[in-house]
C-alpha positions as YAML, in Angstrom:
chain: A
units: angstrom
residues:
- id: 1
  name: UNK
  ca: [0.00, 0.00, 0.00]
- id: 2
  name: UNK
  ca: [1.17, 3.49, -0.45]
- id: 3
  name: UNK
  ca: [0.39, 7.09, 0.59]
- id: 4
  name: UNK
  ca: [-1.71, 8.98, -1.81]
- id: 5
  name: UNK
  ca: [-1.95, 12.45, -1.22]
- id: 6
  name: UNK
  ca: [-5.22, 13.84, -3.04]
- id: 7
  name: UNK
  ca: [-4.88, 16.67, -5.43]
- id: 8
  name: UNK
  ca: [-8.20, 18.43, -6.33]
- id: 9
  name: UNK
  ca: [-6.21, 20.31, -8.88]
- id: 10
  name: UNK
  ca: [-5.82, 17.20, -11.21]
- id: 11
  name: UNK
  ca: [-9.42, 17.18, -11.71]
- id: 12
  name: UNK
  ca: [-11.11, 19.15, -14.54]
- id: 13
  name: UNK
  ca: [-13.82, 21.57, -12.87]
- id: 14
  name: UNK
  ca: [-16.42, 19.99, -16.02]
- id: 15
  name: UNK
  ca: [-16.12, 16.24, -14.03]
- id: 16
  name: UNK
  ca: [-16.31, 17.83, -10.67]
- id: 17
  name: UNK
  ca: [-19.72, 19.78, -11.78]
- id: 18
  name: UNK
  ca: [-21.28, 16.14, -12.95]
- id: 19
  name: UNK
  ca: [-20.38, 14.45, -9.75]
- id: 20
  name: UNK
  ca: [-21.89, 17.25, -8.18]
- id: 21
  name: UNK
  ca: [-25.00, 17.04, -10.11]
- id: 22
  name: UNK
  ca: [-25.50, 13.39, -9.94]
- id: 23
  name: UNK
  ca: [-25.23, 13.89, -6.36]
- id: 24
  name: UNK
  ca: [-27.89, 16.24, -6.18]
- id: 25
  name: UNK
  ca: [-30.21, 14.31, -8.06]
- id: 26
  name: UNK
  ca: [-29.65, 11.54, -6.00]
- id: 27
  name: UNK
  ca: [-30.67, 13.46, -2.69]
- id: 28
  name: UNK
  ca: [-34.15, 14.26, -4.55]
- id: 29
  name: UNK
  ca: [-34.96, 10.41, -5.35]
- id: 30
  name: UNK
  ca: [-37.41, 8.31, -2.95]
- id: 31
  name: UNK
  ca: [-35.30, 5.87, -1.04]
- id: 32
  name: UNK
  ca: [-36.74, 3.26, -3.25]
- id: 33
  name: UNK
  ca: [-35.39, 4.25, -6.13]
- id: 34
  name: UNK
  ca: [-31.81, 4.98, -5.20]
- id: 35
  name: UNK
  ca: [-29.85, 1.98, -5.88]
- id: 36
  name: UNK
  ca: [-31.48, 1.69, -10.04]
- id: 37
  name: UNK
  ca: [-30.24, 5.64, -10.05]
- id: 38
  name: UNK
  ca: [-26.20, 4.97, -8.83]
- id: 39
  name: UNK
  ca: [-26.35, 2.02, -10.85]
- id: 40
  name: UNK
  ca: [-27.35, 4.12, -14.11]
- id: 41
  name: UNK
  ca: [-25.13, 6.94, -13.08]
- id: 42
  name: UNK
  ca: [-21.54, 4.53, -13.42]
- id: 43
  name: UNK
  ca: [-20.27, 6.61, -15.52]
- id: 44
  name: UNK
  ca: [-20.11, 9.60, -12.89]
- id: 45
  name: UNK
  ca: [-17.18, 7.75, -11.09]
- id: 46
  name: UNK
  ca: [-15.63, 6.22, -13.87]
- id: 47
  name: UNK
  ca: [-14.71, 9.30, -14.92]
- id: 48
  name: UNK
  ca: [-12.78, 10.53, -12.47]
- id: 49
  name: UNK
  ca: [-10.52, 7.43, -12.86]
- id: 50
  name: UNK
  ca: [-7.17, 8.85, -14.83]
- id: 51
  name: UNK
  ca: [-7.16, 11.82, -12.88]
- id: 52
  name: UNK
  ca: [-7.15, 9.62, -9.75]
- id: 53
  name: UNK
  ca: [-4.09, 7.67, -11.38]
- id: 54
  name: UNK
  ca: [-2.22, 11.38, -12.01]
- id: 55
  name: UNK
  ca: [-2.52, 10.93, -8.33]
- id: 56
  name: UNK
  ca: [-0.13, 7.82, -7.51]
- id: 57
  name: UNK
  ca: [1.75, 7.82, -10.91]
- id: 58
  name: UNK
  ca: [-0.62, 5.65, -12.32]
- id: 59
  name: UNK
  ca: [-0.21, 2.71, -9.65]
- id: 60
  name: UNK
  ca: [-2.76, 0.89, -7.81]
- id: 61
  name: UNK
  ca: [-3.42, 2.76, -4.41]
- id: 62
  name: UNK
  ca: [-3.76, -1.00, -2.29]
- id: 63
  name: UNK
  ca: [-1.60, -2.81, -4.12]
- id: 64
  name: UNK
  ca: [1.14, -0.68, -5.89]
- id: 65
  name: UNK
  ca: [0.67, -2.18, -9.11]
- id: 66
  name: UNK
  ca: [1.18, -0.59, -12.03]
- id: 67
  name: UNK
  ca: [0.30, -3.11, -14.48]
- id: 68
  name: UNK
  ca: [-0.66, -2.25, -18.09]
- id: 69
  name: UNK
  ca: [-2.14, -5.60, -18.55]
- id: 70
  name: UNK
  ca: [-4.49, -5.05, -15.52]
- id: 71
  name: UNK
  ca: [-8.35, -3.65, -15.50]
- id: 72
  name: UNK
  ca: [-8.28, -0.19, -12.96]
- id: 73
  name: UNK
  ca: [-11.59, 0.41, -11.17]
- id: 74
  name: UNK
  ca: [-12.75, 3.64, -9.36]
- id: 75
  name: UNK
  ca: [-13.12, 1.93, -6.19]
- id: 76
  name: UNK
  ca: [-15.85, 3.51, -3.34]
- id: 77
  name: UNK
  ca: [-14.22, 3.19, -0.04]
- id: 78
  name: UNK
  ca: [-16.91, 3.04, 1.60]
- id: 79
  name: UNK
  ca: [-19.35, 0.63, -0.61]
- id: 80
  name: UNK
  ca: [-21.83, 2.86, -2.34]
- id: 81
  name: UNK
  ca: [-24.89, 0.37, -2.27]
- id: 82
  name: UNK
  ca: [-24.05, -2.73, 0.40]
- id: 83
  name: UNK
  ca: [-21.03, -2.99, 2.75]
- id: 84
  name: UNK
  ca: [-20.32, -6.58, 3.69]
- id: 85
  name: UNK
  ca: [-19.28, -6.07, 8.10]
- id: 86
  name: UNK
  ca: [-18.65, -9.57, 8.39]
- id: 87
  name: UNK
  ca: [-19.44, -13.02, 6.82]
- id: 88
  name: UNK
  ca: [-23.53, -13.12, 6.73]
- id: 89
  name: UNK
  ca: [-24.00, -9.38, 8.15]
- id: 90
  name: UNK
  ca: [-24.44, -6.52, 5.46]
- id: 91
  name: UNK
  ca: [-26.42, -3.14, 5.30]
- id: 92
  name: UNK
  ca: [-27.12, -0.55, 2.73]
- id: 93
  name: UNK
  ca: [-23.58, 0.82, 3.15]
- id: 94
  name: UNK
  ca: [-23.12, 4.84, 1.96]
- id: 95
  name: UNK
  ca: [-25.34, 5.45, -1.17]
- id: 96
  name: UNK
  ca: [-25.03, 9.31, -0.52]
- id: 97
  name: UNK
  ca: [-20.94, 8.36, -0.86]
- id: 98
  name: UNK
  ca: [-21.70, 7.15, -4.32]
- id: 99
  name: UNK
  ca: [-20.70, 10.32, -6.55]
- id: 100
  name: UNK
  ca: [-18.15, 12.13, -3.46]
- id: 101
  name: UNK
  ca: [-14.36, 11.86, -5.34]
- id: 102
  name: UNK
  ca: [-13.16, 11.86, -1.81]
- id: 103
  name: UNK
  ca: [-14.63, 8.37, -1.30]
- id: 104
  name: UNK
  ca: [-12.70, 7.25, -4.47]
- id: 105
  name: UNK
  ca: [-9.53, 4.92, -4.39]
- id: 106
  name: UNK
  ca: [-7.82, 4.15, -7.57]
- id: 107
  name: UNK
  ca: [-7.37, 0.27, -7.31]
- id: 108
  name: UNK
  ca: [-6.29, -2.90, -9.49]
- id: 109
  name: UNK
  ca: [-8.94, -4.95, -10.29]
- id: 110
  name: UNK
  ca: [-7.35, -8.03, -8.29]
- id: 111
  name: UNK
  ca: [-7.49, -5.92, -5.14]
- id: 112
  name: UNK
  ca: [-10.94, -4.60, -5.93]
- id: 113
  name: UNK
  ca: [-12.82, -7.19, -7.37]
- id: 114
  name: UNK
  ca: [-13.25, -10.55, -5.46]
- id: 115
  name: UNK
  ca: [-11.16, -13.61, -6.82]
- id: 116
  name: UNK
  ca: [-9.58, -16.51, -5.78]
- id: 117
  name: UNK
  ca: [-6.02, -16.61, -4.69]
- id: 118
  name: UNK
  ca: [-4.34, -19.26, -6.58]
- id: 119
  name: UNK
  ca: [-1.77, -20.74, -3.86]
- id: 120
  name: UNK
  ca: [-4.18, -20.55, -0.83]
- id: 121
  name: UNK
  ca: [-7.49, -20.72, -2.81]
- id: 122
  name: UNK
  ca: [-8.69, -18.22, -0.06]
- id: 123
  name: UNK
  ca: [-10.87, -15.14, -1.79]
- id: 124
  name: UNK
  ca: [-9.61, -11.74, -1.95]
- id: 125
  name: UNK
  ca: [-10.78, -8.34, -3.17]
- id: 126
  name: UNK
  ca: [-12.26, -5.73, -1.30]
- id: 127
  name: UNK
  ca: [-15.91, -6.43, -3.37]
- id: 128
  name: UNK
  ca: [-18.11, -4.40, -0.93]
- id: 129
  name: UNK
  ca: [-16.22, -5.10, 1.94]
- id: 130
  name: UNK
  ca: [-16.42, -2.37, 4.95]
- id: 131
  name: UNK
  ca: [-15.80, -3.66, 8.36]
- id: 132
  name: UNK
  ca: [-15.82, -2.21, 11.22]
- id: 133
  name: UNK
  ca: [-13.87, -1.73, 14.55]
- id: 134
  name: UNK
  ca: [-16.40, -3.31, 17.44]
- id: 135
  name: UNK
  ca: [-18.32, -0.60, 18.59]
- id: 136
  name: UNK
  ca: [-17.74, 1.98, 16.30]
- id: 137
  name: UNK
  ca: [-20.56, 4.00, 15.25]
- id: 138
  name: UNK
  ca: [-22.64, 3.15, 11.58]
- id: 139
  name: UNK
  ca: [-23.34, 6.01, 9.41]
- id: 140
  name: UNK
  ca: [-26.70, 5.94, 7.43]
- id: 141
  name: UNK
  ca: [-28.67, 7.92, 5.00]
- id: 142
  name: UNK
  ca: [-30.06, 9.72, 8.11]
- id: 143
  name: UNK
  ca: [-26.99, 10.51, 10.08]
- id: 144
  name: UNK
  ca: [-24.27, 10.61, 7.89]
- id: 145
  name: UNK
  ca: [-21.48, 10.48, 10.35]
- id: 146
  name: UNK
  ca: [-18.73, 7.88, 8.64]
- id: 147
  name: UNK
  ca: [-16.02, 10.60, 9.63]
- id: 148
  name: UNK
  ca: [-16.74, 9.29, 13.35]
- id: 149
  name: UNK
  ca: [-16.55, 5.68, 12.06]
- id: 150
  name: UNK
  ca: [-13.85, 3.47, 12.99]
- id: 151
  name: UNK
  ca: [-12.87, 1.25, 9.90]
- id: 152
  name: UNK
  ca: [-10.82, -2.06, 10.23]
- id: 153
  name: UNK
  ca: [-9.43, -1.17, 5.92]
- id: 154
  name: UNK
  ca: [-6.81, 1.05, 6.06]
- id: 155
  name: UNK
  ca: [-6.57, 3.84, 4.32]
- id: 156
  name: UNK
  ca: [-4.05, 4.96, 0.84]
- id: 157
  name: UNK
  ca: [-5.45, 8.59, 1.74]
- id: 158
  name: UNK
  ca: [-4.23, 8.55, 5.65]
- id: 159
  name: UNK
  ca: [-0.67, 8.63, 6.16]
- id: 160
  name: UNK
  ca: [-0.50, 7.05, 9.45]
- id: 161
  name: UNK
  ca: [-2.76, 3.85, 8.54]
- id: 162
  name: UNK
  ca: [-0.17, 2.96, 5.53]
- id: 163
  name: UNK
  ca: [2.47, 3.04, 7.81]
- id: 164
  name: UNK
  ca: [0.44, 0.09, 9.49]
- id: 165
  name: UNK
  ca: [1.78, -2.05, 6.64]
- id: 166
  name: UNK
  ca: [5.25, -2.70, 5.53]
- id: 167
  name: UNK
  ca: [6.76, -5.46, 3.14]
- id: 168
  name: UNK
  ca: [9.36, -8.25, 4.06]
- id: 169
  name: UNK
  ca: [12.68, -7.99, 2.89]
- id: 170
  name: UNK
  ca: [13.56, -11.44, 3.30]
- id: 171
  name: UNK
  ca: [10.64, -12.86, 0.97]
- id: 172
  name: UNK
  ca: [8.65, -9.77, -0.53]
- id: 173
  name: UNK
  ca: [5.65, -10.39, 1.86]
- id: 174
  name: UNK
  ca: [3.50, -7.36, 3.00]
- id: 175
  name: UNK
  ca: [3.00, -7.59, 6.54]
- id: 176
  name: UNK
  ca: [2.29, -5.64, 9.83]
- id: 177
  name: UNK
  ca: [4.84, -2.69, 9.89]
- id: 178
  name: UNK
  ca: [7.34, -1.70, 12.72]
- id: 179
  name: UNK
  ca: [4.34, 0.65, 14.15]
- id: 180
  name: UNK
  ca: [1.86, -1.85, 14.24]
- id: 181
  name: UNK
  ca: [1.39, -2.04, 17.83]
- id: 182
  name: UNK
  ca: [-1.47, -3.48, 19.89]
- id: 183
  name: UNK
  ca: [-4.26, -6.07, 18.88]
- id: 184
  name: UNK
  ca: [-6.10, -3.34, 17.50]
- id: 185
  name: UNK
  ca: [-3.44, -1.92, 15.04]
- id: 186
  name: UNK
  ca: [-2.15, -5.57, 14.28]
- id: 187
  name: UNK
  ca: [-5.99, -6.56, 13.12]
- id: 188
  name: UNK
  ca: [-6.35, -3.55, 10.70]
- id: 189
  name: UNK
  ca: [-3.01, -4.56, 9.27]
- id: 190
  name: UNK
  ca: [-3.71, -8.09, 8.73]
- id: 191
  name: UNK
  ca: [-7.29, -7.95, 7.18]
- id: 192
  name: UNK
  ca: [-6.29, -5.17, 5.07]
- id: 193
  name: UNK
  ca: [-3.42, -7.00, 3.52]
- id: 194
  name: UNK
  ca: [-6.09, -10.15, 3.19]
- id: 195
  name: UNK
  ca: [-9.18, -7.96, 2.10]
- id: 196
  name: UNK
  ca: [-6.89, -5.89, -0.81]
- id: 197
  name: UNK
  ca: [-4.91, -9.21, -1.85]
- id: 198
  name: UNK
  ca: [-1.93, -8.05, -1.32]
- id: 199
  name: UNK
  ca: [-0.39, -11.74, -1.13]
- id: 200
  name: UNK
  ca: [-0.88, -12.49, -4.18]
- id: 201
  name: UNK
  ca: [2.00, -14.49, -5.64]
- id: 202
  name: UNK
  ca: [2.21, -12.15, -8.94]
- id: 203
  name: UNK
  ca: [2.76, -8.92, -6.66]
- id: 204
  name: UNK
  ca: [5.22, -11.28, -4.42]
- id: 205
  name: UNK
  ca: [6.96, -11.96, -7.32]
- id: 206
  name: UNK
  ca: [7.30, -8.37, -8.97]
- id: 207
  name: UNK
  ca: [8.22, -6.96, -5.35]
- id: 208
  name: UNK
  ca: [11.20, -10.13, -5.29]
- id: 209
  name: UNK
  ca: [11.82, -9.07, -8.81]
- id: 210
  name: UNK
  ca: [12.27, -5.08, -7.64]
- id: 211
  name: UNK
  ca: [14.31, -6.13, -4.57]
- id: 212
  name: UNK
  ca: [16.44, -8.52, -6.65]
- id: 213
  name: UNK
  ca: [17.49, -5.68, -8.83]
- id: 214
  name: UNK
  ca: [17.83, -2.98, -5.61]
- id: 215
  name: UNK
  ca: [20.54, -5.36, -3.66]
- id: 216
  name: UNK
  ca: [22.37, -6.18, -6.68]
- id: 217
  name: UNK
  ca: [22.63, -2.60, -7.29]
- id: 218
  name: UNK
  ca: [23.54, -2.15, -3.89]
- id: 219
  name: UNK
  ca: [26.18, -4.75, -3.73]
- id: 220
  name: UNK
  ca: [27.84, -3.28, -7.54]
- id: 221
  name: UNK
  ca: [28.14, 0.00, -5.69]
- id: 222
  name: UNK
  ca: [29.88, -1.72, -2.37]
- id: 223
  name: UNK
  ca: [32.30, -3.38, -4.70]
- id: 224
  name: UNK
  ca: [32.94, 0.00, -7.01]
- id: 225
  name: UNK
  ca: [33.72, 2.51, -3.74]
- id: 226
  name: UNK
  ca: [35.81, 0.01, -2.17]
- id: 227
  name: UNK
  ca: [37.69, 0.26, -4.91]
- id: 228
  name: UNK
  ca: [37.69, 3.65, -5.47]
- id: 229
  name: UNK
  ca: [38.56, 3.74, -9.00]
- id: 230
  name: UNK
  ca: [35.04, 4.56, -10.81]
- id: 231
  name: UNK
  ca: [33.14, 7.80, -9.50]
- id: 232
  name: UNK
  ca: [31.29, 7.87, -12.60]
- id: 233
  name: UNK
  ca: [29.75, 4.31, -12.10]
- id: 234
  name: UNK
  ca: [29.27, 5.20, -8.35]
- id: 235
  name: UNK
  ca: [26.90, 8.17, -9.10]
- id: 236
  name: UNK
  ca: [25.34, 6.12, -12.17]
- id: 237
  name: UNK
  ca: [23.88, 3.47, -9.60]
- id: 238
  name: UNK
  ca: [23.16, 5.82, -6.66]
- id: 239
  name: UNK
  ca: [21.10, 7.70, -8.61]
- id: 240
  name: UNK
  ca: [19.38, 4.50, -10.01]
- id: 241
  name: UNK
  ca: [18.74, 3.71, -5.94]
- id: 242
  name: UNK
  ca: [17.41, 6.89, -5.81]
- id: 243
  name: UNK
  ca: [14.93, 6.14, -8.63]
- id: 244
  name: UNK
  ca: [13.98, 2.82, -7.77]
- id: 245
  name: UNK
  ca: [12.38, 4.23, -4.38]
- id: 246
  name: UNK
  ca: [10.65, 7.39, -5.89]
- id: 247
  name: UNK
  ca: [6.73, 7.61, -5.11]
- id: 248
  name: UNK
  ca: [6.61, 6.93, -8.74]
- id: 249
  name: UNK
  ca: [8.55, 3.58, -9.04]
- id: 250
  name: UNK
  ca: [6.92, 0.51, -9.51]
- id: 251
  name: UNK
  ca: [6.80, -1.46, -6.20]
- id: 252
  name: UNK
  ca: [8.78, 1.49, -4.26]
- id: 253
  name: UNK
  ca: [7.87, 0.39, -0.74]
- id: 254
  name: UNK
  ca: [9.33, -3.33, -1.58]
- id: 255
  name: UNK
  ca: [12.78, -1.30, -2.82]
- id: 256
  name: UNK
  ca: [12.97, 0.89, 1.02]
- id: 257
  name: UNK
  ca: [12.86, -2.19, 2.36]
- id: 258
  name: UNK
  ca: [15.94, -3.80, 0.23]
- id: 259
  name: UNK
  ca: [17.60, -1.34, 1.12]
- id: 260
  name: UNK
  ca: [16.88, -0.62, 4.96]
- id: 261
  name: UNK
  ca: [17.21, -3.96, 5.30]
- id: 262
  name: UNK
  ca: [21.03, -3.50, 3.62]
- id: 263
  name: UNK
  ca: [23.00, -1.80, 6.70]
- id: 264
  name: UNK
  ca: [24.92, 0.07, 7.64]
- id: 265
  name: UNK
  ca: [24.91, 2.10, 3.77]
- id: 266
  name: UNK
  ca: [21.17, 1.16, 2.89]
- id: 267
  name: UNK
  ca: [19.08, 3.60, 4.00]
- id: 268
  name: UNK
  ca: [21.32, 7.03, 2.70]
- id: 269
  name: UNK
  ca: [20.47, 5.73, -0.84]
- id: 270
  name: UNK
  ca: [16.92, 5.61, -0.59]
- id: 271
  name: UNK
  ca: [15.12, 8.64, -2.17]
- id: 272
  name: UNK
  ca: [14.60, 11.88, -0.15]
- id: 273
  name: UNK
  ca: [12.19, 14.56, -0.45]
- id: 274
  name: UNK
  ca: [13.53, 16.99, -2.48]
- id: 275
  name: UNK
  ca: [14.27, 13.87, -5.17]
- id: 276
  name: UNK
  ca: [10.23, 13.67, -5.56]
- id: 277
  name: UNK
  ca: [9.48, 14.39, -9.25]
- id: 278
  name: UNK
  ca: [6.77, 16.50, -10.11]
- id: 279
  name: UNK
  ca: [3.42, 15.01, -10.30]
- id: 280
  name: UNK
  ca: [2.58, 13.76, -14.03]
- id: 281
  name: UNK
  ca: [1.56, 16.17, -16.22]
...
């Protein structure tokens, strides 16, 4: 998972003015008719989608995938017609969600759409999957109150809940992160990374595949300064560090963790602020 910071300014004012009046059509219909009018209305969201992948360089916001292969939904955090809480127990989730861009995530259809994982035959995908913490508060139509909600998915949009999740150096795993402290934290962690599929062996094996490439890298530029006889090549592969952990690289959370996981040197390779590129054009 990675940290998506939302940028209004990526959206044309024209698809922000059809959201807006979808969504005020949809406050004027009788409650029976809302579902048949969000269902006719798809193409409200769908719109919105390669503005939302301007947004995280065109990568999955769960997953990190960037494949070109791969179908990209508009994803509703919070399930626009029925949120699954548990197995057997669903309501009528957050139709009044349904056209909100802030509700959007930008996700793979593996992590979005339910499927069946081919090594454990478990299903993943989020589907319309919404838990919740016990005892948290459910928003409805009539008190819309998800901000006081207390979700089990984490979040790409909330810094601190990605930090929940890191990814394994030793065999490209994600997993609970260092902060993941506490039952509570650990739980979030662990049915995200179930719920978004992010197991699956073709991401394992693209974040192996990134890693692979990061500590060979690493180990060329070991070899070169200890022998102090090739600056050029030296600044050649630290700047290819560099790129390989850029918000924009594919699988850049499974190259920090080659290389924090490479001490003592690691670490001062990865990619700092000021290296961020500008957000695509």
């Amino acid at each position: 998972m990675i940290y998506v910071k939302r940028n209004p300014a990526l959206i044309p004012e024209k698809v922000l003015k059809v959201a807006v009046r979808a969504q005020q059509e949809l406050e004027a219909q009788p409650p029976e008719n809302r579902k048949a009018f969000i269902e006719s209305k798809g193409h409200v969201w769908r719109a919105f989608g390669r503005h939302l992948a301007k947004m995280s360089y065109g990568k999955c916001w769960y997953s990190e995938s960037n494949d070109p292969q791969s179908f990209f939904d508009v994803d509703h955090f919070r399930p626009k017609k029925a949120a699954k809480r548990a197995e057997g127990v669903e309501d009528d989730g957050y139709p009044w969600l349904a056209f909100s861009w802030e509700n959007f995530r930008y996700a793979a259809g593996r992590s979005n759409r339910l499927s069946t994982d081919e090594a454990t035959e478990a299903v993943v995908g989020k589907g319309s999957w919404f838990p919740l913490l016990v005892g948290s508060v459910i928003a409805d139509w009539a008190n819309r109150c998800e901000k006081q909600e207390t979700p089990v998915l984490l979040d790409p949009t909330v810094r601190n809940d990605v930090d929940l999740i890191d990814i394994d150096a030793e065999d490209g795993r994600a997993c609970p992160g260092m902060t993941c402290i506490g039952p509570v934290k650990h739980e979030r962690a662990k049915r995200s990374i179930e719920i978004y599929g992010l197991n699956l062996g073709n991401l394992i094996t693209a974040r192996k595949r990134v890693m692979r490439d990061v500590q060979e890298d690493y180990q060329n530029l070991m070899d070169i300064c200890a022998a102090g006889n090739d600056m050029p090549a030296v600044e050649r592969l630290r700047a290819k560090l560099r790129r390989a952990t850029l918000p924009s690289a594919p699988y850049s959370r499974a190259a920090r963790a080659m290389l924090y996981s490479l001490l003592p040197y690691g670490p001062h390779f990865c990619a700092q602020p000021e290296d961020e590129p500008e957000m695509l054009a």
